mmCIF file with all atom_site columns, C-alpha atoms in Angstrom:
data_model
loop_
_atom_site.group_PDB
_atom_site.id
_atom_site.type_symbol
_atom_site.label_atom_id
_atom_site.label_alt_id
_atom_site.label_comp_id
_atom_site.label_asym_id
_atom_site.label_entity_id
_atom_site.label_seq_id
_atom_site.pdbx_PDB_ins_code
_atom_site.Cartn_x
_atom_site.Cartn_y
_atom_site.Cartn_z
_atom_site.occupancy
_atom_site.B_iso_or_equiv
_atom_site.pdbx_formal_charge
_atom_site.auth_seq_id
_atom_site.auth_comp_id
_atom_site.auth_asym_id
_atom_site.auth_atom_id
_atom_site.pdbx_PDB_model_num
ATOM 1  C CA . UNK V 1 1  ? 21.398 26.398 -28.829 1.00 43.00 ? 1  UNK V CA 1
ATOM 2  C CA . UNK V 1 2  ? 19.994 27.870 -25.691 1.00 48.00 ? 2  UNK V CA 1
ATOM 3  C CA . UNK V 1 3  ? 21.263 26.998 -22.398 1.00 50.00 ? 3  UNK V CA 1
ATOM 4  C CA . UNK V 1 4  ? 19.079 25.005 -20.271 1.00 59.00 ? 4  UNK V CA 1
ATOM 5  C CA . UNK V 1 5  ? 20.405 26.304 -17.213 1.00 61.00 ? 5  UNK V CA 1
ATOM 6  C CA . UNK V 1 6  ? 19.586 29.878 -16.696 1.00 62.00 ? 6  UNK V CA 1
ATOM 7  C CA . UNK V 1 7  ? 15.862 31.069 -16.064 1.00 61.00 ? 7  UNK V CA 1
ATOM 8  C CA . UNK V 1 8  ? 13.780 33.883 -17.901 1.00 67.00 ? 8  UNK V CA 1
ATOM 9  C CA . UNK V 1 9  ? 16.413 36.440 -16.818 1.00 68.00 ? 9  UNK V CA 1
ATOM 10 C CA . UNK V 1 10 ? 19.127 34.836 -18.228 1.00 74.00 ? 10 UNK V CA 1
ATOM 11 C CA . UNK V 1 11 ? 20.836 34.027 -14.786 1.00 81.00 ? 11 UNK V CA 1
ATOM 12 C CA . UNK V 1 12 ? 22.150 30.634 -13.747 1.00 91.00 ? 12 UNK V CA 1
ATOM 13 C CA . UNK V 1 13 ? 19.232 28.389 -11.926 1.00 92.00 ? 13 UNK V CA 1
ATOM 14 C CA . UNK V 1 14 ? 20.111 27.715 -8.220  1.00 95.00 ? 14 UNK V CA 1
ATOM 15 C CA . UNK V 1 15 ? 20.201 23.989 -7.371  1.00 96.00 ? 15 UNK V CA 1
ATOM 16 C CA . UNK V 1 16 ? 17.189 24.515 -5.394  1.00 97.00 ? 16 UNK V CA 1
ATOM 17 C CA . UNK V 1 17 ? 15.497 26.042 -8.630  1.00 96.00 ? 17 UNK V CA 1
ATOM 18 C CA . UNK V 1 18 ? 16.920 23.314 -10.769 1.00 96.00 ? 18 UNK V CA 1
ATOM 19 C CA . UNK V 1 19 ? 15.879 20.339 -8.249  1.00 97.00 ? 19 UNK V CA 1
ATOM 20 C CA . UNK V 1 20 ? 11.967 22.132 -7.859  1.00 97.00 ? 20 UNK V CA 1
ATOM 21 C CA . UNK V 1 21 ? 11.775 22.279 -11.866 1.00 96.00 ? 21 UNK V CA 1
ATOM 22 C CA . UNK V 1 22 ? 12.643 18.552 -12.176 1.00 97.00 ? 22 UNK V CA 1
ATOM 23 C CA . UNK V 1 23 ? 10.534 16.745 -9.518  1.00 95.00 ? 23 UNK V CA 1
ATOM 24 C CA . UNK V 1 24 ? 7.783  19.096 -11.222 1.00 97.00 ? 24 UNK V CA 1
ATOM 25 C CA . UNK V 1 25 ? 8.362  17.396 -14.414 1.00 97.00 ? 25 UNK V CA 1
ATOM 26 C CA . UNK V 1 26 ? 8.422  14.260 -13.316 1.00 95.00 ? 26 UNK V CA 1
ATOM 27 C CA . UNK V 1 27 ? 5.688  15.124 -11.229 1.00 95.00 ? 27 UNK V CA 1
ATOM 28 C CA . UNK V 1 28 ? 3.585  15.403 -14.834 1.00 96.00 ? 28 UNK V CA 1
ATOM 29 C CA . UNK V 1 29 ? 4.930  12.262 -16.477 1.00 97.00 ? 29 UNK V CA 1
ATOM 30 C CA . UNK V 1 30 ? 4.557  9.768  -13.976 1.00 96.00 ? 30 UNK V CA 1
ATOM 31 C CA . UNK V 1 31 ? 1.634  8.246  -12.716 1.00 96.00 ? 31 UNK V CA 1
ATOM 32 C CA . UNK V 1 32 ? 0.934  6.850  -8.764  1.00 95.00 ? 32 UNK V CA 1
ATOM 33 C CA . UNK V 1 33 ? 2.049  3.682  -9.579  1.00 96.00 ? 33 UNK V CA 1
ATOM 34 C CA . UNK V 1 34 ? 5.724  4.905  -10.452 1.00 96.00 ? 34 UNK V CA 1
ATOM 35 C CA . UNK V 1 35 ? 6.034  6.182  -7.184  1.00 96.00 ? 35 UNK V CA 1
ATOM 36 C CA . UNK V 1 36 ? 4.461  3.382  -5.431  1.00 97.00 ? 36 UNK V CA 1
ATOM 37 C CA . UNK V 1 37 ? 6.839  1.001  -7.279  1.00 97.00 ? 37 UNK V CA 1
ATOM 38 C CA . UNK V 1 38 ? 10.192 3.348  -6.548  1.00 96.00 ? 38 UNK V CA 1
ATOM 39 C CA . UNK V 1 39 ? 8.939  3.226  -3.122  1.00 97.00 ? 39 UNK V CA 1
ATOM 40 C CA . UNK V 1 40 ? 8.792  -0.632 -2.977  1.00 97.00 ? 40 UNK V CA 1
ATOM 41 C CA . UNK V 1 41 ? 11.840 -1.343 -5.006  1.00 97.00 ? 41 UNK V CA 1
ATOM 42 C CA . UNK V 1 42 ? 13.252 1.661  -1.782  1.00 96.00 ? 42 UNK V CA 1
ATOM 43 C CA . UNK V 1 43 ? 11.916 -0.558 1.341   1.00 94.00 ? 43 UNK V CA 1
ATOM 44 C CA . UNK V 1 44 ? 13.380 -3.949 -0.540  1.00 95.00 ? 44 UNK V CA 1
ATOM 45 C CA . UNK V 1 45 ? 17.062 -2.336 -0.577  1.00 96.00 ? 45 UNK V CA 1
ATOM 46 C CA . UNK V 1 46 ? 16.697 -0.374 2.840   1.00 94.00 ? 46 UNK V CA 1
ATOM 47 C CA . UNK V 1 47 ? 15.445 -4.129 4.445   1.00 93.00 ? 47 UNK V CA 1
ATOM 48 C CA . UNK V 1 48 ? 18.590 -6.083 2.507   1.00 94.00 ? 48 UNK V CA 1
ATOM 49 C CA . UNK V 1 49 ? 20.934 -3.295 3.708   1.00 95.00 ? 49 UNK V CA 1
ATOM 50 C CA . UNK V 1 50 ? 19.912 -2.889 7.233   1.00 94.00 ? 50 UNK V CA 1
ATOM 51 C CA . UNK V 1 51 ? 19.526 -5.718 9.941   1.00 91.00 ? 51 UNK V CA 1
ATOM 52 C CA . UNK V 1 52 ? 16.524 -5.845 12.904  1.00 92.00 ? 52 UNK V CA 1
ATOM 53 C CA . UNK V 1 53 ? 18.704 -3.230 15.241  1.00 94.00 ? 53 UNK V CA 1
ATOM 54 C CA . UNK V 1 54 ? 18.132 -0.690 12.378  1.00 94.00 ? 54 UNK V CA 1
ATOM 55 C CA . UNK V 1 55 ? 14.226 -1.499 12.545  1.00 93.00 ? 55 UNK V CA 1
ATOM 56 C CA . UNK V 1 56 ? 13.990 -1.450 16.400  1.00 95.00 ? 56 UNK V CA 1
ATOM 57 C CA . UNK V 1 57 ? 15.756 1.900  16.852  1.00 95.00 ? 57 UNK V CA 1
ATOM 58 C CA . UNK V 1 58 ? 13.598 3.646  14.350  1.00 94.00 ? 58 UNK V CA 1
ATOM 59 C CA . UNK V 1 59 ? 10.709 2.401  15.941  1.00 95.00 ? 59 UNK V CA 1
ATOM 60 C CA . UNK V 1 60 ? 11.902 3.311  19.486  1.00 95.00 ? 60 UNK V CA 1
ATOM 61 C CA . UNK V 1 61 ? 12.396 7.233  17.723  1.00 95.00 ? 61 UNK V CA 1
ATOM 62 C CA . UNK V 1 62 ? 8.876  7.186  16.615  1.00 94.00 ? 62 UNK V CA 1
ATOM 63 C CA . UNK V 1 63 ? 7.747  5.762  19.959  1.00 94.00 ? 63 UNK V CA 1
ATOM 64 C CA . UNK V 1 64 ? 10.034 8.526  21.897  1.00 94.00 ? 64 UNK V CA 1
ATOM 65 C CA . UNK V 1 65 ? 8.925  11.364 19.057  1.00 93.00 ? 65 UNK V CA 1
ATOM 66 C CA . UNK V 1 66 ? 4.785  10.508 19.693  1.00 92.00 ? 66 UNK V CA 1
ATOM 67 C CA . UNK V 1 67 ? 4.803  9.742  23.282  1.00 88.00 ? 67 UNK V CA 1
ATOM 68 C CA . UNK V 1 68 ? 6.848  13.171 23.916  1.00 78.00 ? 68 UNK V CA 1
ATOM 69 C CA . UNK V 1 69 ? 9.843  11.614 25.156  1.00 58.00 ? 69 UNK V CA 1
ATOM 70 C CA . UNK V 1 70 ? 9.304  11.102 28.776  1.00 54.00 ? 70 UNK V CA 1
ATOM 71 C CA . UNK V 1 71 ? 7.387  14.525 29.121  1.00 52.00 ? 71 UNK V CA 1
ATOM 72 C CA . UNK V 1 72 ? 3.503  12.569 30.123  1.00 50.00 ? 72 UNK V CA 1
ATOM 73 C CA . UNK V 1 73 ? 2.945  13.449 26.880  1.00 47.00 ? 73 UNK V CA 1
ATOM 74 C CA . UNK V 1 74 ? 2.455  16.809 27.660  1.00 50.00 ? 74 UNK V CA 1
ATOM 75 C CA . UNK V 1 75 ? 5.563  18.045 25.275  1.00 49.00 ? 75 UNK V CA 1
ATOM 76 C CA . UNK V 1 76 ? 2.370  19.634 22.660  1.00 52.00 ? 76 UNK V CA 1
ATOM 77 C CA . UNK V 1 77 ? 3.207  16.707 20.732  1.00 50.00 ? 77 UNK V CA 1
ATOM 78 C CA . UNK V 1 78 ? 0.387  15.737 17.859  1.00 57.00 ? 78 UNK V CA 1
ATOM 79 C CA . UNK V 1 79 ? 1.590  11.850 17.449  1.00 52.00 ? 79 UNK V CA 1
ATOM 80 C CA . UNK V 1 80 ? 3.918  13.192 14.681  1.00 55.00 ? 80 UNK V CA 1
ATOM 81 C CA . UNK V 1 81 ? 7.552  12.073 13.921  1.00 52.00 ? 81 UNK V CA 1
ATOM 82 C CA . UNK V 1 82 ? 9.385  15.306 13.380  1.00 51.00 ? 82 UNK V CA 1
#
């Protein structure tokens, strides 16, 4: 039986390698709405496991992140978390 862990040159497939090659194939068996439900069923646990003070200081890092953190928004900032 062949290995499933080595590549076309019969070396061992680096964890980056092996992590590409599966969300690939996943990639071509699920659909948008897999991913939209994972996504949900994601924001349901993060909002059961976190309180308000987890919301507020993300928010106030996005704020800080787009508004260039103090800078007049003159940081070359493009509204972007980083």
């Amino acid at each position: 039986m062949a290995n499933n862990n080595q590549n076309k040159r019969g070396r061992s497939m680096s964890v980056e390698e092996a992590g590409r090659k599966g969300g690939e194939a996943t990639s071509n068996n699920h659909d948008r709405g897999f991913y939209e439900e994972i996504g949900q069923k994601g924001g349901e646990a993060t909002s059961q496991n976190h309180g308000q003070d987890f919301y507020e200081e993300i928010g106030r890092k996005g704020g800080e992140a787009s508004s260039g953190s103090g800078n007049n928004g003159n940081s070359g900032s493009n509204g972007k978390m980083s």
